[in-house]
Short mmCIF file of N, CA, C and O in Angstrom, two decimals:
data_model
loop_
_atom_site.label_atom_id
_atom_site.label_comp_id
_atom_site.label_asym_id
_atom_site.label_seq_id
_atom_site.Cartn_x
_atom_site.Cartn_y
_atom_site.Cartn_z
N UNK A 1 -47.11 56.48 145.50
CA UNK A 1 -47.43 55.11 145.85
C UNK A 1 -48.17 54.47 144.68
O UNK A 1 -49.17 54.98 144.21
N UNK A 2 -47.65 53.36 144.19
CA UNK A 2 -48.30 52.71 143.05
C UNK A 2 -49.26 51.63 143.55
O UNK A 2 -49.01 50.96 144.53
N UNK A 3 -50.31 51.52 142.83
CA UNK A 3 -51.32 50.51 143.14
C UNK A 3 -51.00 49.24 142.37
O UNK A 3 -50.72 49.28 141.19
N UNK A 4 -51.02 48.11 143.05
CA UNK A 4 -50.75 46.84 142.39
C UNK A 4 -51.89 46.53 141.42
O UNK A 4 -53.05 46.72 141.73
N UNK A 5 -51.51 46.01 140.26
CA UNK A 5 -52.48 45.68 139.24
C UNK A 5 -52.90 44.23 139.37
O UNK A 5 -52.16 43.39 139.84
N UNK A 6 -54.09 43.97 138.90
CA UNK A 6 -54.56 42.60 138.80
C UNK A 6 -55.17 42.44 137.42
O UNK A 6 -55.72 43.38 136.86
N UNK A 7 -55.03 41.25 136.88
CA UNK A 7 -55.52 40.96 135.54
C UNK A 7 -56.50 39.80 135.63
O UNK A 7 -56.16 38.74 136.17
N UNK A 8 -57.69 40.01 135.10
CA UNK A 8 -58.71 38.98 135.06
C UNK A 8 -58.47 38.11 133.83
O UNK A 8 -58.19 38.63 132.75
N UNK A 9 -58.59 36.80 134.00
CA UNK A 9 -58.37 35.86 132.91
C UNK A 9 -59.58 34.93 132.77
O UNK A 9 -59.91 34.20 133.70
N UNK A 10 -60.24 35.05 131.63
CA UNK A 10 -61.33 34.17 131.25
C UNK A 10 -61.00 33.66 129.85
O UNK A 10 -61.38 34.27 128.86
N UNK A 11 -60.22 32.56 129.74
CA UNK A 11 -59.73 32.14 128.44
C UNK A 11 -60.84 31.70 127.49
O UNK A 11 -61.87 31.18 127.92
N UNK A 12 -60.60 31.88 126.19
CA UNK A 12 -61.57 31.38 125.21
C UNK A 12 -61.63 29.85 125.25
O UNK A 12 -60.69 29.21 125.72
N UNK A 13 -62.73 29.32 124.77
CA UNK A 13 -62.87 27.87 124.73
C UNK A 13 -63.36 27.27 126.03
O UNK A 13 -63.40 26.05 126.17
N UNK A 14 -63.74 28.12 126.96
CA UNK A 14 -64.30 27.65 128.24
C UNK A 14 -65.75 28.14 128.30
O UNK A 14 -66.06 29.23 127.81
N UNK A 15 -66.62 27.35 128.91
CA UNK A 15 -67.98 27.81 129.14
C UNK A 15 -67.90 29.02 130.06
O UNK A 15 -67.13 29.02 131.03
N UNK A 16 -68.64 30.09 129.78
CA UNK A 16 -68.54 31.29 130.63
C UNK A 16 -68.81 30.97 132.10
O UNK A 16 -69.64 30.11 132.41
N UNK A 17 -68.12 31.67 133.01
CA UNK A 17 -68.36 31.44 134.44
C UNK A 17 -69.85 31.59 134.76
O UNK A 17 -70.52 32.47 134.23
N UNK A 18 -70.34 30.71 135.63
CA UNK A 18 -71.76 30.70 135.97
C UNK A 18 -72.10 31.59 137.14
O UNK A 18 -72.74 31.15 138.08
N UNK A 19 -71.67 32.81 137.11
CA UNK A 19 -71.96 33.74 138.20
C UNK A 19 -71.04 34.93 138.12
O UNK A 19 -70.35 35.15 137.13
N UNK A 20 -71.01 35.68 139.17
CA UNK A 20 -70.21 36.90 139.22
C UNK A 20 -68.81 36.58 139.72
O UNK A 20 -68.46 36.89 140.86
N UNK A 21 -68.02 35.93 138.89
CA UNK A 21 -66.63 35.63 139.21
C UNK A 21 -65.87 35.43 137.91
O UNK A 21 -66.46 35.29 136.84
N UNK A 22 -64.56 35.43 138.01
CA UNK A 22 -63.69 35.18 136.87
C UNK A 22 -63.01 33.84 137.07
O UNK A 22 -62.85 33.37 138.20
N UNK A 23 -62.57 33.22 135.98
CA UNK A 23 -61.88 31.94 136.09
C UNK A 23 -60.55 32.08 136.81
O UNK A 23 -60.16 31.21 137.58
N UNK A 24 -59.85 33.19 136.55
CA UNK A 24 -58.56 33.38 137.21
C UNK A 24 -58.26 34.87 137.33
O UNK A 24 -58.74 35.67 136.53
N UNK A 25 -57.44 35.18 138.33
CA UNK A 25 -56.95 36.55 138.51
C UNK A 25 -55.46 36.46 138.77
O UNK A 25 -55.02 35.71 139.64
N UNK A 26 -54.72 37.23 137.97
CA UNK A 26 -53.28 37.34 138.18
C UNK A 26 -53.03 38.62 138.94
O UNK A 26 -53.50 39.69 138.55
N UNK A 27 -52.34 38.51 140.06
CA UNK A 27 -51.99 39.68 140.88
C UNK A 27 -50.52 39.56 141.22
O UNK A 27 -50.12 38.63 141.93
N UNK A 28 -49.71 40.48 140.68
CA UNK A 28 -48.28 40.37 140.88
C UNK A 28 -47.79 39.05 140.32
O UNK A 28 -48.09 38.69 139.19
N UNK A 29 -47.09 38.32 141.10
CA UNK A 29 -46.56 37.03 140.65
C UNK A 29 -47.44 35.86 140.98
O UNK A 29 -47.00 34.72 140.85
N UNK A 30 -48.67 36.09 141.40
CA UNK A 30 -49.56 34.98 141.76
C UNK A 30 -50.73 34.87 140.79
O UNK A 30 -51.24 35.87 140.30
N UNK A 31 -51.13 33.64 140.52
CA UNK A 31 -52.31 33.37 139.72
C UNK A 31 -53.27 32.56 140.58
O UNK A 31 -52.93 31.48 141.06
N UNK A 32 -54.45 33.10 140.79
CA UNK A 32 -55.49 32.44 141.58
C UNK A 32 -56.55 31.92 140.61
O UNK A 32 -57.19 32.71 139.91
N UNK A 33 -56.72 30.60 140.57
CA UNK A 33 -57.68 29.98 139.67
C UNK A 33 -58.89 29.54 140.50
O UNK A 33 -58.75 28.77 141.46
N UNK A 34 -60.06 30.03 140.10
CA UNK A 34 -61.29 29.65 140.79
C UNK A 34 -61.49 28.15 140.71
O UNK A 34 -61.02 27.49 139.78
N UNK A 35 -62.17 27.60 141.69
CA UNK A 35 -62.45 26.17 141.71
C UNK A 35 -63.08 25.73 140.39
O UNK A 35 -64.05 26.32 139.94
N UNK A 36 -62.49 24.70 139.80
CA UNK A 36 -62.97 24.18 138.52
C UNK A 36 -63.70 22.87 138.73
O UNK A 36 -63.25 22.01 139.48
N UNK A 37 -64.82 22.74 138.04
CA UNK A 37 -65.57 21.49 138.02
C UNK A 37 -65.49 20.92 136.62
O UNK A 37 -64.84 21.48 135.74
N UNK A 38 -66.17 19.81 136.38
CA UNK A 38 -66.01 19.05 135.14
C UNK A 38 -66.98 19.46 134.05
O UNK A 38 -67.60 18.63 133.40
N UNK A 39 -67.10 20.76 133.80
CA UNK A 39 -67.99 21.21 132.74
C UNK A 39 -67.23 21.38 131.44
O UNK A 39 -66.10 21.88 131.41
N UNK A 40 -67.85 20.94 130.36
CA UNK A 40 -67.27 21.03 129.02
C UNK A 40 -67.38 22.47 128.52
O UNK A 40 -68.10 23.28 129.11
N UNK A 41 -66.73 22.79 127.39
CA UNK A 41 -66.88 24.13 126.81
C UNK A 41 -68.32 24.46 126.43
O UNK A 41 -68.69 25.62 126.34
N UNK A 42 -69.14 23.42 126.25
CA UNK A 42 -70.55 23.63 125.92
C UNK A 42 -71.43 23.80 127.16
O UNK A 42 -72.63 24.06 127.05
N UNK A 43 -70.85 23.62 128.34
CA UNK A 43 -71.59 23.82 129.58
C UNK A 43 -72.27 22.59 130.12
O UNK A 43 -73.12 22.69 131.00
N UNK A 44 -71.91 21.40 129.62
CA UNK A 44 -72.50 20.17 130.15
C UNK A 44 -71.51 19.50 131.09
O UNK A 44 -70.30 19.55 130.88
N UNK A 45 -72.03 18.86 132.10
CA UNK A 45 -71.20 18.14 133.06
C UNK A 45 -70.65 16.88 132.40
O UNK A 45 -71.40 16.07 131.87
N UNK A 46 -69.34 16.72 132.46
CA UNK A 46 -68.68 15.54 131.90
C UNK A 46 -68.57 14.49 133.00
O UNK A 46 -68.15 14.79 134.11
N UNK A 47 -68.96 13.27 132.71
CA UNK A 47 -68.78 12.16 133.65
C UNK A 47 -69.72 12.17 134.84
O UNK A 47 -69.30 11.86 135.96
N UNK A 48 -70.99 12.45 134.59
CA UNK A 48 -71.95 12.45 135.71
C UNK A 48 -71.87 11.13 136.47
O UNK A 48 -71.93 10.05 135.88
N UNK A 49 -71.71 11.21 137.80
CA UNK A 49 -71.65 10.04 138.65
C UNK A 49 -70.29 9.35 138.69
O UNK A 49 -70.15 8.34 139.37
N UNK A 50 -69.30 9.86 137.95
CA UNK A 50 -67.99 9.20 137.86
C UNK A 50 -66.89 10.19 138.25
O UNK A 50 -66.48 11.04 137.44
N UNK A 51 -66.40 10.07 139.47
CA UNK A 51 -65.40 11.02 139.99
C UNK A 51 -64.09 10.96 139.22
O UNK A 51 -63.40 11.98 139.08
N UNK A 52 -63.71 9.80 138.69
CA UNK A 52 -62.46 9.69 137.94
C UNK A 52 -62.55 10.47 136.63
O UNK A 52 -61.64 11.24 136.27
N UNK A 53 -63.65 10.30 135.89
CA UNK A 53 -63.85 11.02 134.64
C UNK A 53 -63.91 12.52 134.92
O UNK A 53 -63.31 13.33 134.20
N UNK A 54 -64.62 12.90 135.97
CA UNK A 54 -64.71 14.32 136.32
C UNK A 54 -63.34 14.88 136.69
O UNK A 54 -63.00 16.01 136.31
N UNK A 55 -62.53 14.11 137.39
CA UNK A 55 -61.19 14.56 137.76
C UNK A 55 -60.36 14.88 136.52
O UNK A 55 -59.70 15.92 136.45
N UNK A 56 -60.42 14.00 135.52
CA UNK A 56 -59.67 14.24 134.28
C UNK A 56 -60.13 15.54 133.61
O UNK A 56 -59.32 16.34 133.14
N UNK A 57 -61.44 15.78 133.58
CA UNK A 57 -61.97 16.99 132.95
C UNK A 57 -61.59 18.23 133.76
O UNK A 57 -61.25 19.27 133.20
N UNK A 58 -61.61 18.13 135.07
CA UNK A 58 -61.23 19.25 135.92
C UNK A 58 -59.77 19.64 135.64
O UNK A 58 -59.46 20.83 135.45
N UNK A 59 -58.88 18.67 135.59
CA UNK A 59 -57.48 19.00 135.30
C UNK A 59 -57.32 19.54 133.88
O UNK A 59 -56.49 20.43 133.65
N UNK A 60 -58.12 19.06 132.95
CA UNK A 60 -58.10 19.63 131.59
C UNK A 60 -58.50 21.10 131.64
O UNK A 60 -57.85 21.96 131.02
N UNK A 61 -59.57 21.42 132.38
CA UNK A 61 -60.03 22.80 132.49
C UNK A 61 -58.98 23.68 133.16
O UNK A 61 -58.72 24.80 132.71
N UNK A 62 -58.36 23.18 134.21
CA UNK A 62 -57.30 23.94 134.89
C UNK A 62 -56.16 24.21 133.90
O UNK A 62 -55.63 25.33 133.83
N UNK A 63 -55.80 23.20 133.13
CA UNK A 63 -54.73 23.37 132.14
C UNK A 63 -55.04 24.45 131.13
O UNK A 63 -54.17 25.26 130.77
N UNK A 64 -56.28 24.53 130.67
CA UNK A 64 -56.68 25.58 129.71
C UNK A 64 -56.55 26.96 130.34
O UNK A 64 -56.13 27.91 129.68
N UNK A 65 -56.94 27.07 131.59
CA UNK A 65 -56.86 28.37 132.27
C UNK A 65 -55.41 28.75 132.49
O UNK A 65 -55.01 29.90 132.24
N UNK A 66 -54.59 27.81 132.95
CA UNK A 66 -53.17 28.09 133.13
C UNK A 66 -52.55 28.54 131.81
O UNK A 66 -51.82 29.54 131.76
N UNK A 67 -52.85 27.83 130.74
CA UNK A 67 -52.33 28.18 129.42
C UNK A 67 -52.78 29.58 129.02
O UNK A 67 -52.00 30.37 128.48
N UNK A 68 -54.03 29.91 129.29
CA UNK A 68 -54.56 31.24 128.98
C UNK A 68 -53.87 32.35 129.74
O UNK A 68 -53.91 33.51 129.34
N UNK A 69 -53.23 31.99 130.85
CA UNK A 69 -52.50 32.96 131.67
C UNK A 69 -51.01 32.92 131.38
O UNK A 69 -50.22 33.58 132.05
N UNK A 70 -50.60 32.10 130.39
CA UNK A 70 -49.19 31.97 130.08
C UNK A 70 -48.45 31.13 131.09
O UNK A 70 -47.25 31.30 131.31
N UNK A 71 -49.15 30.19 131.71
CA UNK A 71 -48.57 29.35 132.76
C UNK A 71 -48.74 27.89 132.39
O UNK A 71 -49.33 27.54 131.38
N UNK A 72 -48.24 27.03 133.27
CA UNK A 72 -48.40 25.58 133.10
C UNK A 72 -48.52 24.95 134.48
O UNK A 72 -48.38 25.63 135.50
N UNK A 73 -48.73 23.65 134.49
CA UNK A 73 -48.84 22.95 135.77
C UNK A 73 -47.56 23.06 136.59
O UNK A 73 -47.62 23.01 137.83
N UNK A 74 -46.43 23.25 135.95
CA UNK A 74 -45.17 23.37 136.71
C UNK A 74 -45.13 24.65 137.55
O UNK A 74 -44.33 24.77 138.46
N UNK A 75 -46.03 25.60 137.26
CA UNK A 75 -46.10 26.84 138.04
C UNK A 75 -47.03 26.72 139.25
O UNK A 75 -47.07 27.60 140.10
N UNK A 76 -47.80 25.65 139.33
CA UNK A 76 -48.78 25.47 140.40
C UNK A 76 -48.06 25.14 141.71
O UNK A 76 -47.20 24.27 141.76
N UNK A 77 -48.46 25.84 142.78
CA UNK A 77 -47.89 25.58 144.10
C UNK A 77 -48.92 24.97 145.05
O UNK A 77 -48.54 24.39 146.07
N UNK A 78 -50.20 25.12 144.72
CA UNK A 78 -51.22 24.62 145.66
C UNK A 78 -52.51 24.26 144.94
O UNK A 78 -52.98 25.00 144.07
N UNK A 79 -53.06 23.12 145.33
CA UNK A 79 -54.41 22.73 144.96
C UNK A 79 -55.23 22.63 146.23
O UNK A 79 -54.74 22.15 147.26
N UNK A 80 -56.49 23.04 146.15
CA UNK A 80 -57.46 22.74 147.20
C UNK A 80 -58.56 21.95 146.51
O UNK A 80 -59.18 22.43 145.56
N UNK A 81 -58.75 20.71 146.94
CA UNK A 81 -59.65 19.78 146.27
C UNK A 81 -60.87 19.52 147.14
O UNK A 81 -60.74 19.19 148.32
N UNK A 82 -62.04 19.66 146.53
CA UNK A 82 -63.30 19.38 147.20
C UNK A 82 -63.92 18.18 146.51
O UNK A 82 -64.11 18.18 145.29
N UNK A 83 -64.23 17.13 147.28
CA UNK A 83 -64.85 15.92 146.74
C UNK A 83 -66.17 15.68 147.44
O UNK A 83 -66.26 15.78 148.67
N UNK A 84 -67.18 15.32 146.66
CA UNK A 84 -68.50 15.03 147.22
C UNK A 84 -68.53 13.55 147.61
O UNK A 84 -68.37 12.67 146.76
N UNK A 85 -68.69 13.30 148.91
CA UNK A 85 -68.83 11.94 149.42
C UNK A 85 -67.52 11.18 149.49
O UNK A 85 -66.63 11.36 148.65
N UNK A 86 -67.41 10.32 150.47
CA UNK A 86 -66.19 9.53 150.65
C UNK A 86 -65.97 8.56 149.49
O UNK A 86 -64.84 8.20 149.18
N UNK A 87 -67.05 8.17 148.80
CA UNK A 87 -66.92 7.26 147.67
C UNK A 87 -66.20 7.90 146.48
O UNK A 87 -65.77 7.21 145.55
N UNK A 88 -66.02 9.21 146.48
CA UNK A 88 -65.31 9.91 145.40
C UNK A 88 -63.80 9.94 145.60
O UNK A 88 -63.06 10.22 144.67
N UNK A 89 -63.34 9.64 146.81
CA UNK A 89 -61.91 9.77 147.12
C UNK A 89 -61.06 8.79 146.30
O UNK A 89 -60.10 9.20 145.64
N UNK A 90 -61.37 7.51 146.33
CA UNK A 90 -60.55 6.52 145.63
C UNK A 90 -60.50 6.78 144.12
O UNK A 90 -59.42 6.76 143.53
N UNK A 91 -61.63 7.04 143.44
CA UNK A 91 -61.56 7.34 142.01
C UNK A 91 -60.76 8.61 141.70
O UNK A 91 -60.04 8.67 140.71
N UNK A 92 -60.90 9.63 142.55
CA UNK A 92 -60.12 10.85 142.38
C UNK A 92 -58.63 10.55 142.46
O UNK A 92 -57.85 10.96 141.61
N UNK A 93 -58.23 9.81 143.51
CA UNK A 93 -56.82 9.50 143.70
C UNK A 93 -56.28 8.66 142.54
O UNK A 93 -55.15 8.88 142.08
N UNK A 94 -57.07 7.73 142.04
CA UNK A 94 -56.64 6.90 140.91
C UNK A 94 -56.44 7.76 139.66
O UNK A 94 -55.43 7.61 138.95
N UNK A 95 -57.37 8.65 139.38
CA UNK A 95 -57.24 9.52 138.20
C UNK A 95 -56.05 10.46 138.35
O UNK A 95 -55.31 10.70 137.39
N UNK A 96 -55.83 10.98 139.54
CA UNK A 96 -54.69 11.87 139.77
C UNK A 96 -53.38 11.10 139.57
O UNK A 96 -52.45 11.61 138.94
N UNK A 97 -53.30 9.87 140.08
CA UNK A 97 -52.10 9.04 139.87
C UNK A 97 -51.85 8.80 138.38
O UNK A 97 -50.72 8.73 137.92
N UNK A 98 -52.92 8.69 137.61
CA UNK A 98 -52.82 8.50 136.16
C UNK A 98 -52.31 9.78 135.46
O UNK A 98 -51.50 9.71 134.54
N UNK A 99 -52.79 10.93 135.89
CA UNK A 99 -52.48 12.20 135.24
C UNK A 99 -51.14 12.80 135.64
O UNK A 99 -50.45 13.40 134.80
N UNK A 100 -50.77 12.67 136.90
CA UNK A 100 -49.61 13.41 137.41
C UNK A 100 -48.27 13.06 136.75
O UNK A 100 -47.44 13.94 136.61
N UNK A 101 -48.01 11.82 136.33
CA UNK A 101 -46.72 11.57 135.67
C UNK A 101 -46.49 12.44 134.43
O UNK A 101 -45.37 12.84 134.16
N UNK A 102 -47.55 12.76 133.68
CA UNK A 102 -47.37 13.63 132.51
C UNK A 102 -47.41 15.11 132.90
O UNK A 102 -46.74 15.92 132.27
N UNK A 103 -48.17 15.46 133.93
CA UNK A 103 -48.24 16.86 134.36
C UNK A 103 -47.00 17.28 135.16
O UNK A 103 -46.57 18.43 135.10
N UNK A 104 -46.44 16.32 135.92
CA UNK A 104 -45.29 16.58 136.79
C UNK A 104 -44.25 15.48 136.59
O UNK A 104 -44.02 14.67 137.48
N UNK A 105 -43.60 15.44 135.42
CA UNK A 105 -42.66 14.35 135.14
C UNK A 105 -41.47 14.29 136.09
O UNK A 105 -40.88 13.23 136.27
N UNK A 106 -41.16 15.42 136.74
CA UNK A 106 -40.04 15.43 137.70
C UNK A 106 -40.46 14.94 139.08
O UNK A 106 -39.63 14.79 139.97
N UNK A 107 -41.77 14.71 139.29
CA UNK A 107 -42.26 14.24 140.58
C UNK A 107 -42.35 15.31 141.64
O UNK A 107 -42.63 15.02 142.80
N UNK A 108 -42.16 16.58 141.26
CA UNK A 108 -42.28 17.69 142.21
C UNK A 108 -43.72 18.20 142.19
O UNK A 108 -44.07 19.07 141.40
N UNK A 109 -44.53 17.63 143.05
CA UNK A 109 -45.96 17.93 143.07
C UNK A 109 -46.26 19.15 143.93
O UNK A 109 -45.57 19.40 144.92
N UNK A 110 -47.34 19.87 143.58
CA UNK A 110 -47.78 20.98 144.43
C UNK A 110 -48.38 20.44 145.74
O UNK A 110 -48.69 19.26 145.84
N UNK A 111 -48.59 21.33 146.67
CA UNK A 111 -49.31 20.95 147.88
C UNK A 111 -50.77 20.71 147.51
O UNK A 111 -51.25 21.18 146.48
N UNK A 112 -51.47 19.97 148.35
CA UNK A 112 -52.89 19.71 148.11
C UNK A 112 -53.60 19.52 149.43
O UNK A 112 -53.11 18.81 150.31
N UNK A 113 -54.71 20.18 149.56
CA UNK A 113 -55.61 19.95 150.69
C UNK A 113 -56.87 19.33 150.12
O UNK A 113 -57.44 19.86 149.17
N UNK A 114 -57.29 18.19 150.65
CA UNK A 114 -58.47 17.49 150.17
C UNK A 114 -59.56 17.61 151.23
O UNK A 114 -59.34 17.26 152.39
N UNK A 115 -60.71 18.09 150.79
CA UNK A 115 -61.83 18.32 151.69
C UNK A 115 -63.03 17.53 151.18
O UNK A 115 -63.40 17.65 150.01
N UNK A 116 -63.63 16.74 152.03
CA UNK A 116 -64.80 15.96 151.68
C UNK A 116 -66.04 16.74 152.09
O UNK A 116 -66.13 17.19 153.23
N UNK A 117 -66.97 16.91 151.15
CA UNK A 117 -68.15 17.73 151.39
C UNK A 117 -69.43 16.99 150.96
O UNK A 117 -69.36 15.93 150.35
N UNK A 118 -70.56 17.61 151.25
CA UNK A 118 -71.85 17.00 150.93
C UNK A 118 -72.30 17.28 149.50
O UNK A 118 -72.89 16.43 148.84
N UNK A 119 -72.05 18.50 148.99
CA UNK A 119 -72.42 18.83 147.62
C UNK A 119 -71.63 20.04 147.15
O UNK A 119 -71.05 20.77 147.96
N UNK A 120 -71.64 20.25 145.84
CA UNK A 120 -70.98 21.40 145.22
C UNK A 120 -72.04 22.29 144.60
O UNK A 120 -72.54 22.01 143.50
N UNK A 121 -72.42 23.31 145.30
CA UNK A 121 -73.40 24.29 144.82
C UNK A 121 -74.66 23.65 144.26
O UNK A 121 -75.25 24.13 143.31
N UNK A 122 -75.06 22.54 144.85
CA UNK A 122 -76.29 21.89 144.45
C UNK A 122 -76.24 21.20 143.09
O UNK A 122 -77.26 20.75 142.60
N UNK A 123 -75.05 21.10 142.49
CA UNK A 123 -74.95 20.46 141.17
C UNK A 123 -74.63 18.98 141.33
O UNK A 123 -74.48 18.47 142.44
N UNK A 124 -74.48 18.29 140.21
CA UNK A 124 -74.10 16.88 140.23
C UNK A 124 -72.59 16.70 140.10
O UNK A 124 -72.12 15.58 139.94
N UNK A 125 -71.86 17.81 140.18
CA UNK A 125 -70.40 17.73 140.15
C UNK A 125 -69.92 17.03 141.41
O UNK A 125 -70.45 17.22 142.50
N UNK A 126 -68.89 16.20 141.26
CA UNK A 126 -68.32 15.46 142.38
C UNK A 126 -66.93 15.97 142.77
O UNK A 126 -66.43 15.64 143.84
N UNK A 127 -66.30 16.73 141.87
CA UNK A 127 -64.92 17.18 142.06
C UNK A 127 -64.81 18.66 141.73
O UNK A 127 -65.31 19.10 140.69
N UNK A 128 -64.17 19.41 142.60
CA UNK A 128 -63.84 20.82 142.33
C UNK A 128 -62.44 21.06 142.86
O UNK A 128 -62.11 20.65 143.98
N UNK A 129 -61.61 21.70 142.04
CA UNK A 129 -60.23 21.98 142.44
C UNK A 129 -59.91 23.45 142.21
O UNK A 129 -60.06 23.97 141.11
N UNK A 130 -59.47 24.09 143.27
CA UNK A 130 -59.01 25.48 143.28
C UNK A 130 -57.49 25.45 143.20
O UNK A 130 -56.86 24.56 143.77
N UNK A 131 -56.89 26.41 142.48
CA UNK A 131 -55.47 26.35 142.19
C UNK A 131 -54.80 27.69 142.43
O UNK A 131 -55.37 28.73 142.13
N UNK A 132 -53.57 27.65 142.94
CA UNK A 132 -52.73 28.84 143.05
C UNK A 132 -51.41 28.53 142.37
O UNK A 132 -50.81 27.47 142.61
N UNK A 133 -50.96 29.45 141.51
CA UNK A 133 -49.68 29.29 140.82
C UNK A 133 -48.82 30.52 141.08
O UNK A 133 -49.36 31.61 141.32
N UNK A 134 -47.52 30.35 141.00
CA UNK A 134 -46.57 31.45 141.15
C UNK A 134 -45.95 31.69 139.78
O UNK A 134 -45.41 30.77 139.16
N UNK A 135 -46.04 32.93 139.32
CA UNK A 135 -45.55 33.31 138.00
C UNK A 135 -44.57 34.46 138.11
O UNK A 135 -44.58 35.21 139.09
N UNK A 136 -43.75 34.65 137.09
CA UNK A 136 -42.87 35.81 137.10
C UNK A 136 -43.69 37.09 137.04
O UNK A 136 -44.78 37.10 136.47
N UNK A 137 -43.18 38.15 137.60
CA UNK A 137 -43.87 39.44 137.53
C UNK A 137 -43.98 39.87 136.07
O UNK A 137 -43.06 39.65 135.29
N UNK A 138 -45.11 40.45 135.70
CA UNK A 138 -45.27 40.99 134.35
C UNK A 138 -45.23 42.51 134.44
O UNK A 138 -45.50 43.11 135.47
N UNK A 139 -44.89 43.12 133.31
CA UNK A 139 -44.84 44.58 133.27
C UNK A 139 -46.19 45.18 133.03
O UNK A 139 -47.05 44.63 132.49
#
């Protein structure tokens, strides 16, 4: 009986994870990306108080992680989005509408669950997105 392998992915150029977790784990044909917030490679929050700016940075961070795993946005099947406060919804949606034509030029978008919450781990982050992608099996 063989044990399934998993590969931890913490790509270079990202601020190290702020706790006991990895940015992504590849298991079989699935890539699980931990919820990403709008932190720069230097560890500073990008766009404090601005959900649209934070959304752009979050998708940038997700893209770096996908690339580090040999994947792209076209491999993503699911997003789970956490937004702080109802006032963050409209700016998030506007930024996503701006980004998605280049990320998904064919218009085949992944699923998305949007959850409105009170705070993100006590930080000033307004947007966090968790991602699942389907990839070919690796040897």
